[in-house]
Amino acid sequence: MRSVAGLPPVLSAGAYTLQMRSEDHRSAAIGVLSLSDDIARWTHVPFPYGDVEFDAWLGIGDSHYVILESGRLLGSVGAALSPESRTAEVGYWLTADARGKGVATLALCALCDALFDAGYERLSADVLAGNPKSERVLERAGFRFEGVIRSVHSPRCGLGLSLIHISEPTRPRLIS
C-alpha cells in the first residue's frame, strides 16, 4: 500500500530499513533528539525536543522515514513535497554513532528513487554553510552544487548564515 504522497511505507537501503515514521518511533526519536542540540544545529529539527515536537513531525505528511538497523533508530530521511510542481526538498539527520558509515547516503538514495518512482522530477536540498560532511552525502547521492543563498537568518541563533543549495536533476528515463 502506498501513502498519500505515493511513497511505499517501507524502503530498503542496503543493510538498513526505512520505515515511515509513526507513533511507534516516539520514545526512540525523543530519546535521541532531546539529548543534545547536535542535530538541531545543522537541521530544522527543534531543540529541546519532546512530545509536542514529535506530534508536529507526525502531522507534516507522509514523506518522512526513520532509518532503522535491526530495529534501532539511526536517524531520519524525508522530503518536503510540492506535488503541483513535482519537486521535493530532501533532508536527513543521523545519530552520532551512525555518522561516517554511509548510512545517510544509502537512505537518501533509497528516498530519491522512491520520489522519482512516485512522479517527482526534481529534488533539492539546502545545507547550512560550514557542514561539508552533509554536502558530501548529497554529492555521493548524485546531487550537484547550484549556488549559495546568502544572509539567511537562523531562528535559533539570529546570526546571518548561508545555505548551500544543491539539487539533483531529473532522473533519466528510458523512452519506450
PDB file of C-alpha atoms in Angstrom, residues 2-8 20-21 57-65 79 81:
ATOM      1  CA  ARG A   2       1.347   3.424  -0.936  1.00  0.00           C
ATOM      2  CA  SER A   3       0.987   6.589   1.097  1.00  0.00           C
ATOM      3  CA  VAL A   4      -0.995   9.642   0.047  1.00  0.00           C
ATOM      4  CA  ALA A   5       2.291  11.024  -1.339  1.00  0.00           C
ATOM      5  CA  GLY A   6       2.672   7.874  -3.463  1.00  0.00           C
ATOM      6  CA  LEU A   7       5.584   6.566  -1.402  1.00  0.00           C
ATOM      7  CA  PRO A   8       5.794   3.000  -0.074  1.00  0.00           C
ATOM      8  CA  MET A  20       7.525   5.737   7.582  1.00  0.00           C
ATOM      9  CA  ARG A  21       7.734   7.365  10.969  1.00  0.00           C
ATOM     10  CA  TRP A  57       6.544  15.848  12.979  1.00  0.00           C
ATOM     11  CA  LEU A  58       3.752  13.275  12.698  1.00  0.00           C
ATOM     12  CA  GLY A  59       1.462  15.982  11.333  1.00  0.00           C
ATOM     13  CA  ILE A  60       3.586  17.159   8.401  1.00  0.00           C
ATOM     14  CA  GLY A  61       2.642  14.491   5.900  1.00  0.00           C
ATOM     15  CA  ASP A  62       3.696  11.042   4.884  1.00  0.00           C
ATOM     16  CA  SER A  63       7.058  11.595   3.253  1.00  0.00           C
ATOM     17  CA  HIS A  64       9.330  11.078   6.267  1.00  0.00           C
ATOM     18  CA  TYR A  65      11.059   7.853   7.240  1.00  0.00           C
ATOM     19  CA  ALA A  79      11.110  15.304   1.935  1.00  0.00           C
ATOM     20  CA  LEU A  81       6.846  17.786  -1.223  1.00  0.00           C
TER      21      LEU A  81
END
